[in-house]
Amino acid sequence: MKIYLLPTLLFTLLFSSVSISQNTVQDSTMLKKLYTAALTDGKAYDWLDYLSNQIGGRLSGSFEAENAVKYTEEEMNQLGLDKVWLQPVMVPKWTRGFKEYAYIESPTGEKSVTDICALGGSVATPSLGIKAEVVEVNGLDELAALGKEKLSGKIVFYNRPMQADLILTFEAYGGCVDQRYAGAAEAAKYGALGVIVRSMNLKQDDYPHTGAMSYGDTPVSQRIPAAAISTNGADYLSSLLKLQPNLLFYFKQNCKTFDDVQSYNVIGEITGSINPNEYFVVGGHLDSWDLADGSHDDGAGCVQSMEVLRLFKKVGYKPKHTIRVVLFMNEENGLRGGTKYAEEVKRKGEKHLFALESDAGGFTPRGFSFQTNDTNLKKAQSWGSLFKPYLIHSFEKGHGGSDIGPLEGNIEVIAGLRPDSQRYFDYHHAANDTFDAVNKRELELGAATMASLVYLFDTYGTK
Amino acid sequence: MKIYLLPTLLFTLLFSSVSISQNTVQDSTMLKKLYTAALTDGKAYDWLDYLSNQIGGRLSGSFEAENAVKYTEEEMNQLGLDKVWLQPVMVPKWTRGFKEYAYIESPTGEKSVTDICALGGSVATPSLGIKAEVVEVNGLDELAALGKEKLSGKIVFYNRPMQADLILTFEAYGGCVDQRYAGAAEAAKYGALGVIVRSMNLKQDDYPHTGAMSYGDTPVSQRIPAAAISTNGADYLSSLLKLQPNLLFYFKQNCKTFDDVQSYNVIGEITGSINPNEYFVVGGHLDSWDLADGSHDDGAGCVQSMEVLRLFKKVGYKPKHTIRVVLFMNEENGLRGGTKYAEEVKRKGEKHLFALESDAGGFTPRGFSFQTNDTNLKKAQSWGSLFKPYLIHSFEKGHGGSDIGPLEGNIEVIAGLRPDSQRYFDYHHAANDTFDAVNKRELELGAATMASLVYLFDTYGTK
């Protein structure tokens, strides 16, 4: 059985020597302080309570979004940061309007009401709604095969489910979301009247999930309305269609797109003690969808990011580099905040070394994904033993975060917090993404995990 | 930066050679099959739905517990196992009786009702209840210092909270549960009239959490009643006591212990193809507390264990050793099922090699804890790369499971599934441990993870 003992022993010995050269004791003491402060004297959960329960859903351009800007700016001011400011950015304003209404009508005229929600960015239906036969498809590919003859005048029903056997649920999302994002633009090409999309949800339940869609270059006059139906609703509709292929689907929605309006990224920073002109960013997005509080998406990421800076002050850590918290506006339906921030970085020639986003829910943190070179990745992986007591085990290449994505090419490390993803899509963009769905400890562990990575890269630098 | 590269490289190379010698391709294919079957065609969630919503809380000796015996025996029979049977075991029968009632009375006579629940095994209060002044203590140690003079005729209020900065919540539980288990026996020595114990819960909420207590060798005539109060209730009582140290606490409960009654462990097995007389056990406990459905504790573990055998049949895996599922009766307040099973193993001289229990909730699995020698532990750790795609990363020494504990000394490997523990004590032994608190995917991932470990030890043997 020596074969099992040998590598582990070597591994331990070799990593021990690495660790010693990195002031393991000092680092593990700092991580312990950060985790203890987050878990015993944290502020993230209270902030999230306010954002979720006192302010609510924060769709770009809404009163709530502006309220959230004001609130988080005030809270950052109270943290005693070296600088707090608002970065202006113009954002789209889309409103859902009155509650959507839909029903399925059998060939014999029976109607059964089903819950839907307009996709973000969709046009309204005509004021009397749309009623048409339904063509169920498994995705965009199937449209061309069906052609204009079969699709013209119909409602296209995209019903490809998320793939349940993918362990990382974001991969399952990535495999389906084209139906939501481009489904209407594609169906319009074949003369469809509207589209209904199965919700991006791995759970069978009754919540329709909204989310961004785009008409691409579809002329305004040819844009057709798009709505989501719950997973239960989709299965019901699909099973009915097998019995009654010529049933009718009716839906009505009166969403509307207004002119862009003024909004803001909310930014605060602790000035670096040694390299004040080299920047680290930690952030989430302050906007959310309108169906719920946006507690997981992405209230959690915002309060965790603010907590990183509060924790540093709390434990008396003075970062070498300037550490910025950025609460980005308009991730959900435009990415204007992230784009604007990166533009300003470039315009001002600010040297950015590191950015970390939390936008995958306030669940138990498991690790990080990195867009960086191998040197920085290996460096992060070498900290595995420091993170092990906190059950942080995953340091992989992968998507960092939408809002910090535009910094790519102009920064050393882009990283994303990777919490447990199993429950994320149960709540994502749906009416149940509320404060009670967030566990306090899980949220706090995420904040401490972020603070720990920022501390380590601040201490040992990026390459 | 070579210092970072070197150990990882060596580690990879060395482990690769181990892996190759273990038929990595065959093993990873089998794990993929098991996880896919669990996630796309699982049965565990449906079973749990029935156990939780059709049967309900399964306290030993209750109608529901016997119903659960019957149901799981029937379901096992339908799986086409080689043998299914009931193993008789006598279990204690304790009943809660009418809903408990409690209030806090201020010195000026104002009463404020507070929710409590009797601890399992507690005696009743006198029929008119108990009303007395309260002495708050931080744990058992404080009693001796206070002595009979300060405690006689009082209600002792144990209020040491679970330690929030322990990452493994079971450690925080271990640091507090003596108050619940032995609090009444200890306080009785000093003439206290009753005890109220802060719930073993890391969350601030209104649920009192029950759980086992023991009077040890306290004579029957000196036994005093014990109840739990919620974390919110405990904080409220504690803050009131600072303002009004002579407030009164009233409580009334009419729980009762009956004579032992007949019950059963439910057992099913697939006969080993090569070593039919060498046994592997996978199990959970079928009994639960009575305040809720016991969905996490331990309906989840039962259905996951049954699912392990179903998955083997489903993917066509014929184990070398005999694989038994054992649903143990009476873990919560007696451990009679686990004790009986181990006695019978000894009596029959059955050679047991491996036992795995799931009794830490149906949350996302993170790994296993092992009571075994270093050789078996290292072997399990060498399978880390096979488990990595499923985010299983923790293979540590530690407690396997209460029900399989009595097998120790007579078995090679005792293992416990270790799911994410952050939310476990939010539900543990409380009225919210219900079906809706269990996520289908998380439950299924646990079952597949258990099946994978059983497969690997069955294939490569224990030493």
XYZ file of N, CA and C in Angstrom, chain A residues 299-387:
267
model
N -27.891 40.883 -4.722
C -27.744 41.561 -3.445
C -26.619 40.941 -2.639
N -26.571 39.604 -2.650
C -25.541 38.874 -1.900
C -24.143 39.340 -2.288
N -23.877 39.409 -3.587
C -22.548 39.803 -4.051
C -22.187 41.225 -3.649
N -23.177 42.107 -3.639
C -22.926 43.500 -3.246
C -22.531 43.596 -1.776
N -23.334 42.966 -0.922
C -23.051 43.100 0.515
C -21.778 42.336 0.892
N -21.494 41.233 0.198
C -20.230 40.525 0.455
C -19.038 41.406 0.079
N -19.178 42.130 -1.030
C -18.076 42.983 -1.478
C -17.842 44.138 -0.508
N -18.917 44.756 -0.047
C -18.780 45.809 0.957
C -18.149 45.235 2.230
N -18.553 44.013 2.553
C -18.049 43.362 3.768
C -16.535 43.120 3.699
N -16.021 42.873 2.507
C -14.566 42.660 2.376
C -13.812 43.874 2.934
N -14.224 45.056 2.533
C -13.531 46.264 3.003
C -13.786 46.508 4.489
N -15.002 46.235 4.931
C -15.303 46.398 6.363
C -14.469 45.436 7.197
N -14.327 44.190 6.714
C -13.529 43.202 7.452
C -12.072 43.651 7.573
N -11.523 44.199 6.484
C -10.138 44.676 6.537
C -9.981 45.740 7.626
N -10.922 46.659 7.673
C -10.851 47.702 8.697
C -11.029 47.096 10.088
N -11.944 46.180 10.184
C -12.273 45.538 11.463
C -11.071 44.798 12.063
N -10.346 44.047 11.211
C -9.208 43.275 11.733
C -7.914 44.089 11.685
N -8.018 45.316 11.231
C -6.840 46.196 11.233
C -5.849 45.904 10.123
N -6.341 45.316 9.029
C -5.437 45.056 7.908
C -5.367 46.275 6.997
N -4.154 46.773 6.765
C -3.951 47.915 5.867
C -3.392 47.405 4.554
N -4.217 47.347 3.529
C -3.755 46.764 2.263
C -2.641 47.597 1.624
N -1.754 46.882 0.926
C -0.661 47.552 0.196
C -1.197 48.320 -1.007
N -2.118 47.660 -1.710
C -2.704 48.267 -2.909
C -4.030 48.933 -2.550
N -4.494 49.791 -3.410
C -5.813 50.403 -3.201
C -6.893 49.358 -3.488
N -7.741 49.132 -2.506
C -8.813 48.131 -2.670
C -10.131 48.862 -2.850
N -10.749 48.601 -3.967
C -12.027 49.246 -4.301
C -13.178 48.266 -4.237
N -14.269 48.692 -3.646
C -15.511 47.957 -3.840
C -16.296 48.701 -4.921
N -16.779 47.961 -5.905
C -17.603 48.559 -6.960
C -18.929 47.809 -7.035
N -20.018 48.537 -6.804
C -21.353 47.962 -7.007
C -21.816 48.434 -8.381
N -21.804 47.504 -9.313
C -22.074 47.820 -10.707
C -23.576 47.941 -10.962
N -23.947 48.894 -11.779
C -25.354 49.036 -12.158
C -25.587 48.367 -13.513
N -26.742 47.706 -13.646
C -27.223 47.240 -14.958
C -26.509 46.024 -15.532
N -26.140 45.076 -14.662
C -25.607 43.828 -15.199
C -26.688 43.063 -15.954
N -27.903 43.089 -15.413
C -28.942 42.189 -15.925
C -29.367 42.474 -17.363
N -29.534 43.732 -17.683
C -30.059 44.007 -19.027
C -29.300 45.122 -19.729
N -27.956 44.975 -19.764
C -27.194 45.959 -20.516
C -25.693 45.955 -20.237
N -25.317 45.602 -19.030
C -23.911 45.610 -18.608
C -23.292 46.995 -18.746
N -24.135 48.018 -18.626
C -23.623 49.376 -18.819
C -22.637 49.776 -17.714
N -22.919 49.346 -16.498
C -22.046 49.716 -15.375
C -20.657 49.129 -15.508
N -20.589 47.842 -15.820
C -19.296 47.178 -15.986
C -18.519 47.767 -17.154
N -19.251 48.036 -18.233
C -18.619 48.614 -19.412
C -18.065 50.009 -19.101
N -18.881 50.797 -18.409
C -18.485 52.158 -18.058
C -17.262 52.161 -17.143
N -17.280 51.277 -16.151
C -16.155 51.236 -15.208
C -14.850 50.951 -15.953
N -14.894 49.955 -16.855
C -13.684 49.591 -17.608
C -13.238 50.740 -18.522
N -14.207 51.429 -19.101
C -13.872 52.589 -19.957
C -13.140 53.661 -19.156
N -13.637 53.913 -17.953
C -13.044 54.953 -17.119
C -11.650 54.560 -16.644
N -11.472 53.272 -16.359
C -10.143 52.763 -15.976
C -9.155 53.068 -17.091
N -9.584 52.787 -18.295
C -8.725 52.980 -19.459
C -8.453 54.467 -19.687
N -9.513 55.240 -19.603
C -9.406 56.682 -19.861
C -8.449 57.341 -18.868
N -8.552 56.919 -17.605
C -7.707 57.524 -16.570
C -6.337 56.847 -16.462
N -6.168 55.750 -17.184
C -4.905 55.017 -17.097
C -4.648 54.415 -15.729
N -5.718 54.042 -15.026
C -5.553 53.427 -13.705
C -5.023 52.005 -13.862
N -3.986 51.693 -13.132
C -3.392 50.367 -13.242
C -4.168 49.371 -12.371
N -4.919 48.493 -13.012
C -5.692 47.486 -12.285
C -4.972 46.146 -12.308
N -4.795 45.554 -11.133
C -4.105 44.267 -11.030
C -5.058 43.095 -10.848
N -6.157 43.350 -10.157
C -6.970 42.226 -9.669
C -8.434 42.657 -9.551
N -9.344 41.792 -10.013
C -10.774 42.045 -9.797
C -11.464 40.736 -9.437
N -12.328 40.807 -8.456
C -13.059 39.624 -7.970
C -14.538 39.973 -7.901
N -15.371 39.158 -8.523
C -16.810 39.394 -8.469
C -17.525 38.233 -7.787
N -18.553 38.574 -7.050
C -19.460 37.568 -6.497
C -20.815 37.769 -7.156
N -21.165 36.871 -8.059
C -22.456 36.970 -8.749
C -22.988 35.571 -9.067
N -22.835 34.675 -8.099
C -23.355 33.316 -8.308
C -24.167 32.865 -7.100
N -24.674 33.841 -6.342
C -25.539 33.523 -5.207
C -24.798 33.493 -3.886
N -25.563 33.685 -2.816
C -24.976 33.738 -1.479
C -24.906 32.379 -0.816
N -24.513 31.366 -1.542
C -24.459 29.993 -1.027
C -23.065 29.683 -0.469
N -22.940 28.550 0.197
C -21.644 28.131 0.750
C -20.551 28.245 -0.311
N -19.500 29.000 -0.032
C -18.430 29.146 -1.037
C -17.620 27.864 -1.162
N -17.245 27.539 -2.391
C -16.455 26.329 -2.655
C -15.084 26.676 -3.215
N -14.934 27.872 -3.817
C -13.657 28.227 -4.410
C -13.799 29.407 -5.341
N -12.895 29.449 -6.320
C -12.860 30.568 -7.256
C -12.617 30.045 -8.666
N -13.082 30.810 -9.648
C -12.670 30.561 -11.029
C -11.862 31.764 -11.488
N -10.884 31.508 -12.324
C -9.925 32.547 -12.680
C -9.789 32.736 -14.189
N -9.770 33.983 -14.614
C -9.271 34.342 -15.939
C -7.918 35.002 -15.685
N -6.874 34.241 -15.804
C -5.533 34.774 -15.539
C -4.502 33.836 -16.148
N -3.236 34.185 -16.009
C -2.182 33.314 -16.530
C -1.918 32.166 -15.549
N -1.107 31.200 -16.004
C -0.852 30.023 -15.175
C -0.125 30.368 -13.884
N 0.709 31.387 -13.938
C 1.478 31.753 -12.752
C 0.555 32.191 -11.625
N -0.366 33.068 -11.951
C -1.302 33.528 -10.920
C -2.237 32.407 -10.462
N -2.626 31.568 -11.409
C -3.497 30.446 -11.046
C -2.788 29.500 -10.072
N -1.528 29.156 -10.410
C -0.765 28.250 -9.538
C -0.561 28.891 -8.167
N -0.347 30.177 -8.184
C -0.175 30.882 -6.919
C -1.428 30.714 -6.064
N -2.580 30.934 -6.664
C -3.837 30.773 -5.924
C -3.974 29.330 -5.438
N -3.640 28.389 -6.300
C -3.747 26.973 -5.907
C -2.806 26.636 -4.756
N -1.656 27.313 -4.720
C -0.702 27.037 -3.629
C -1.243 27.486 -2.277
N -2.270 28.317 -2.288
C -2.892 28.746 -1.031
C -3.974 27.762 -0.555
N -4.103 26.668 -1.271
C -5.126 25.680 -0.934
C -5.100 25.247 0.526
N -3.901 25.054 1.055
C -3.822 24.574 2.448
C -4.285 25.647 3.434
N -4.094 26.918 3.083
C -4.605 28.003 3.944
C -6.135 28.015 3.944
N -6.705 27.694 2.794
C -8.166 27.729 2.655
C -8.842 26.446 3.157
